[in-house]
Short mmCIF file of C-alpha atoms in Angstrom, two decimals:
data_model
loop_
_atom_site.label_atom_id
_atom_site.label_comp_id
_atom_site.label_asym_id
_atom_site.label_seq_id
_atom_site.Cartn_x
_atom_site.Cartn_y
_atom_site.Cartn_z
CA UNK A 13 14.16 -25.81 -87.56
CA UNK A 14 12.43 -28.46 -89.66
CA UNK A 15 8.90 -27.89 -90.92
CA UNK A 16 6.61 -30.91 -91.31
CA UNK A 17 3.17 -30.67 -92.94
CA UNK A 18 0.80 -33.55 -92.15
CA UNK A 19 -2.71 -33.66 -93.61
CA UNK A 20 -5.49 -35.47 -91.82
CA UNK A 21 -3.75 -35.04 -88.48
CA UNK A 22 -6.91 -34.75 -86.39
CA UNK A 23 -6.96 -38.44 -85.52
CA UNK A 24 -5.91 -41.90 -86.60
CA UNK A 25 -2.76 -42.39 -88.66
CA UNK A 26 -2.18 -38.64 -89.07
CA UNK A 27 -2.23 -38.03 -85.34
CA UNK A 28 0.03 -41.03 -84.70
CA UNK A 29 2.56 -39.72 -87.24
CA UNK A 30 2.47 -36.29 -85.64
CA UNK A 31 3.16 -37.82 -82.23
CA UNK A 32 6.01 -39.90 -83.62
CA UNK A 33 7.71 -37.01 -85.45
CA UNK A 34 7.35 -34.33 -82.77
CA UNK A 35 10.70 -32.90 -81.76
CA UNK A 36 12.36 -29.86 -80.22
CA UNK A 37 13.71 -28.74 -83.60
CA UNK A 38 10.42 -29.31 -85.43
CA UNK A 39 7.49 -27.11 -86.41
CA UNK A 40 4.44 -29.27 -87.03
CA UNK A 41 1.90 -27.92 -89.51
CA UNK A 42 -1.14 -30.04 -88.76
CA UNK A 43 -4.13 -30.07 -91.07
CA UNK A 44 -7.62 -31.24 -90.23
CA UNK A 45 -11.29 -30.38 -90.63
CA UNK A 46 -12.42 -31.19 -87.09
CA UNK A 47 -11.39 -28.23 -84.96
CA UNK A 48 -11.89 -30.05 -81.64
CA UNK A 49 -10.03 -33.21 -82.67
CA UNK A 50 -7.16 -31.20 -84.16
CA UNK A 51 -6.89 -29.23 -80.94
CA UNK A 52 -6.51 -32.53 -79.08
CA UNK A 53 -3.66 -33.55 -81.39
CA UNK A 54 -2.03 -30.19 -80.84
CA UNK A 55 -2.31 -30.56 -77.07
CA UNK A 56 -0.51 -33.90 -77.21
CA UNK A 57 2.41 -32.86 -79.43
CA UNK A 58 2.93 -29.22 -78.49
CA UNK A 59 5.11 -29.86 -75.41
CA UNK A 60 7.62 -31.71 -77.63
CA UNK A 61 7.73 -29.21 -80.51
CA UNK A 62 9.18 -25.82 -81.25
CA UNK A 63 5.86 -24.78 -82.78
CA UNK A 64 2.53 -26.33 -83.76
CA UNK A 65 0.35 -24.66 -86.38
CA UNK A 66 -3.22 -25.96 -86.84
CA UNK A 67 -4.62 -25.69 -90.37
CA UNK A 68 -8.41 -26.02 -90.60
CA UNK A 69 -9.34 -26.50 -94.25
CA UNK A 70 -11.57 -28.71 -96.41
CA UNK A 71 -9.34 -30.44 -98.95
CA UNK A 72 -12.35 -31.53 -101.00
CA UNK A 73 -12.43 -28.05 -102.54
CA UNK A 74 -9.85 -26.16 -104.57
CA UNK A 75 -10.42 -23.16 -102.31
CA UNK A 76 -9.65 -25.22 -99.21
CA UNK A 77 -6.37 -26.45 -100.68
CA UNK A 78 -5.32 -22.98 -101.85
CA UNK A 79 -6.12 -21.53 -98.43
CA UNK A 80 -3.99 -24.21 -96.75
CA UNK A 81 -1.11 -23.47 -99.11
CA UNK A 82 -1.38 -19.77 -98.36
CA UNK A 83 -1.38 -20.37 -94.61
CA UNK A 84 1.70 -22.61 -94.77
CA UNK A 85 3.48 -19.68 -96.41
CA UNK A 86 6.50 -19.39 -98.66
CA UNK A 87 9.09 -20.80 -96.27
CA UNK A 88 10.05 -24.31 -97.52
CA UNK A 89 8.89 -27.44 -95.75
CA UNK A 90 11.06 -30.49 -95.12
CA UNK A 91 8.33 -33.11 -95.07
CA UNK A 92 4.91 -33.46 -96.67
CA UNK A 93 2.70 -36.30 -95.45
CA UNK A 94 -0.32 -36.79 -97.69
CA UNK A 95 -2.49 -38.68 -95.25
CA UNK A 96 -5.96 -37.09 -95.41
CA UNK A 97 -8.52 -39.33 -97.06
CA UNK A 98 -12.17 -40.24 -97.23
CA UNK A 99 -13.87 -43.55 -98.01
CA UNK A 100 -17.21 -44.01 -99.74
CA UNK A 101 -18.20 -47.65 -99.39
CA UNK A 102 -21.22 -48.75 -101.42
CA UNK A 103 -22.04 -50.41 -104.76
CA UNK A 104 -20.75 -48.30 -107.64
CA UNK A 105 -24.31 -47.87 -108.93
CA UNK A 106 -25.22 -46.01 -105.73
CA UNK A 107 -22.28 -43.59 -105.60
CA UNK A 108 -23.46 -40.04 -106.16
CA UNK A 109 -21.56 -37.56 -108.31
CA UNK A 110 -20.90 -35.46 -105.21
CA UNK A 111 -19.41 -38.44 -103.34
CA UNK A 112 -17.25 -39.26 -106.35
CA UNK A 113 -16.01 -35.69 -106.68
CA UNK A 114 -15.25 -35.45 -102.95
CA UNK A 115 -13.29 -38.71 -103.10
CA UNK A 116 -11.23 -37.48 -106.04
CA UNK A 117 -10.80 -34.08 -104.41
CA UNK A 118 -9.46 -35.26 -101.05
CA UNK A 119 -7.67 -38.45 -102.07
CA UNK A 120 -6.16 -37.42 -105.42
CA UNK A 121 -6.39 -33.72 -106.29
CA UNK A 122 -5.31 -32.39 -102.89
CA UNK A 123 -2.13 -34.52 -102.75
CA UNK A 124 -1.39 -33.51 -106.34
CA UNK A 125 -1.75 -29.80 -105.64
CA UNK A 126 0.18 -29.92 -102.36
CA UNK A 127 3.01 -31.93 -103.87
CA UNK A 128 3.11 -29.69 -106.91
CA UNK A 129 3.31 -26.61 -104.72
CA UNK A 130 5.77 -27.73 -102.04
CA UNK A 131 8.04 -30.43 -103.51
CA UNK A 132 9.91 -28.18 -105.99
CA UNK A 133 11.02 -25.94 -103.11
CA UNK A 134 12.00 -28.69 -100.69
CA UNK A 135 15.70 -28.82 -99.80
CA UNK A 136 17.77 -31.93 -100.58
CA UNK A 137 17.12 -34.66 -98.03
CA UNK A 138 13.44 -33.80 -97.70
CA UNK A 139 10.64 -36.32 -98.15
CA UNK A 140 7.11 -36.72 -99.43
CA UNK A 141 5.18 -39.52 -97.73
CA UNK A 142 1.95 -40.78 -99.29
CA UNK A 143 -0.30 -42.85 -97.07
CA UNK A 144 -1.88 -45.13 -99.64
CA UNK A 145 -3.50 -48.48 -98.86
CA UNK A 146 -3.50 -52.07 -99.97
CA UNK A 147 -6.53 -50.77 -101.87
CA UNK A 148 -4.03 -49.14 -104.25
CA UNK A 149 -3.14 -52.63 -105.47
CA UNK A 150 -6.21 -54.78 -104.80
CA UNK A 151 -9.89 -54.57 -105.74
CA UNK A 152 -12.49 -54.83 -102.98
CA UNK A 153 -16.24 -55.28 -103.29
CA UNK A 154 -18.11 -51.95 -102.86
CA UNK A 155 -14.87 -49.97 -102.52
CA UNK A 156 -14.64 -48.80 -106.14
CA UNK A 157 -14.37 -45.06 -105.43
CA UNK A 158 -11.76 -45.55 -102.72
CA UNK A 159 -9.72 -48.05 -104.72
CA UNK A 160 -9.88 -45.78 -107.77
CA UNK A 161 -8.47 -42.87 -105.79
CA UNK A 162 -5.65 -44.91 -104.25
CA UNK A 163 -4.71 -46.48 -107.61
CA UNK A 164 -4.57 -42.96 -109.07
CA UNK A 165 -2.47 -41.55 -106.25
CA UNK A 166 -0.06 -44.44 -106.52
CA UNK A 167 0.49 -43.82 -110.23
CA UNK A 168 1.04 -40.12 -109.67
CA UNK A 169 3.43 -40.56 -106.76
CA UNK A 170 5.52 -43.18 -108.55
CA UNK A 171 6.07 -40.76 -111.42
CA UNK A 172 6.86 -37.89 -109.05
CA UNK A 173 9.45 -40.08 -107.33
CA UNK A 174 11.37 -40.33 -110.59
CA UNK A 175 11.12 -36.59 -111.23
CA UNK A 176 12.44 -35.72 -107.78
CA UNK A 177 15.36 -38.16 -107.61
CA UNK A 178 17.87 -35.70 -109.06
CA UNK A 179 16.83 -33.12 -106.47
CA UNK A 180 17.47 -35.62 -103.64
CA UNK A 181 13.86 -35.48 -102.45
CA UNK A 182 12.50 -38.87 -101.43
CA UNK A 183 8.98 -40.10 -102.22
CA UNK A 184 7.85 -42.85 -99.84
CA UNK A 185 4.63 -44.77 -100.44
CA UNK A 186 3.00 -46.58 -97.52
CA UNK A 187 0.45 -49.35 -98.12
CA UNK A 188 -1.26 -50.29 -94.84
CA UNK A 189 -3.78 -53.07 -94.66
CA UNK A 190 -6.90 -52.36 -92.60
CA UNK A 191 -5.98 -50.08 -89.72
CA UNK A 192 -8.08 -49.54 -86.62
CA UNK A 193 -9.12 -45.91 -86.97
CA UNK A 194 -12.41 -44.06 -86.70
CA UNK A 195 -13.07 -44.48 -90.42
CA UNK A 196 -14.60 -47.87 -89.65
CA UNK A 197 -17.24 -46.26 -87.47
CA UNK A 198 -18.52 -44.54 -90.62
CA UNK A 199 -18.62 -47.69 -92.75
CA UNK A 200 -21.65 -49.95 -92.60
CA UNK A 201 -21.14 -53.53 -91.52
CA UNK A 202 -19.30 -55.43 -88.82
CA UNK A 203 -15.54 -55.23 -89.13
CA UNK A 204 -13.03 -57.28 -87.08
CA UNK A 205 -11.17 -54.29 -85.70
CA UNK A 206 -9.33 -56.52 -83.23
CA UNK A 207 -7.51 -58.03 -86.23
CA UNK A 208 -6.48 -54.66 -87.62
CA UNK A 209 -3.19 -52.86 -87.17
CA UNK A 210 -2.96 -49.81 -84.96
CA UNK A 211 -2.25 -46.33 -86.28
CA UNK A 212 0.92 -46.36 -84.19
CA UNK A 213 2.28 -49.30 -86.17
CA UNK A 214 1.89 -47.33 -89.39
CA UNK A 215 3.52 -44.28 -87.81
CA UNK A 216 6.45 -46.43 -86.64
CA UNK A 217 7.06 -47.55 -90.23
CA UNK A 218 6.96 -43.97 -91.50
CA UNK A 219 9.40 -42.82 -88.84
CA UNK A 220 11.74 -45.71 -89.67
CA UNK A 221 11.79 -44.82 -93.38
CA UNK A 222 12.42 -41.14 -92.64
CA UNK A 223 15.26 -41.96 -90.26
CA UNK A 224 17.30 -43.69 -92.98
CA UNK A 225 20.32 -41.77 -94.36
CA UNK A 226 19.14 -39.20 -96.86
CA UNK A 227 20.76 -41.08 -99.74
CA UNK A 228 18.71 -44.17 -98.88
CA UNK A 229 15.15 -44.40 -100.19
CA UNK A 230 12.66 -46.91 -98.90
CA UNK A 231 10.31 -46.59 -101.85
CA UNK A 232 7.38 -48.72 -100.72
CA UNK A 233 6.22 -50.02 -97.35
CA UNK A 234 3.49 -52.65 -97.26
CA UNK A 235 2.08 -53.36 -93.80
CA UNK A 236 -0.31 -55.97 -92.53
CA UNK A 237 -1.33 -57.50 -89.25
CA UNK A 238 0.35 -60.77 -88.31
CA UNK A 239 -3.00 -62.22 -87.35
CA UNK A 240 -4.19 -61.81 -90.94
CA UNK A 241 -5.97 -59.31 -93.16
CA UNK A 242 -9.70 -58.86 -93.42
#
């Protein structure tokens, strides 16, 4: 049985990936903070899986990450999807220290700690998937905290890829352009969500990369909507 750990699986891209990867020989370890939303994801994927384990933890804190690690247990996992993320969108002069620390905690420190804990024990042929963003390569007005975190995660994951090559563990970075998820409901302003990609499109790309022969590594996937970016 394969064990797949997906963070931020309550909704959006994380839920779409969970739906895409569900299988009869798979145990899905699904992380989220929203108990109700995570239960909805579980309800959708459980009929297709051997087992679904919900993990309710706040990745903004070291305690939340350590509790998640403890609940996953010592049995190795075959896939880690670092998808959980938060976005603080405002002028850099208005970002509070708490907002900054939460952004670093969820978007950078949690993936670091999870990768550090699980990757060394992954069997050959396993994968680490990091859901980054075009914001890991491009600056956007009022998105300084988010861009900072994605730039940092990209640098870390590119180095980890080189360290894990000899162990035959793949590190796949995904760079979606704006994707129509609930994150936009929390960001001030009017956003053309009809021009955005769907979470399913991102999940399709992840599934495609994972389905390649284990000696083939699709290092980076950049995705955008054919109708144009924001």
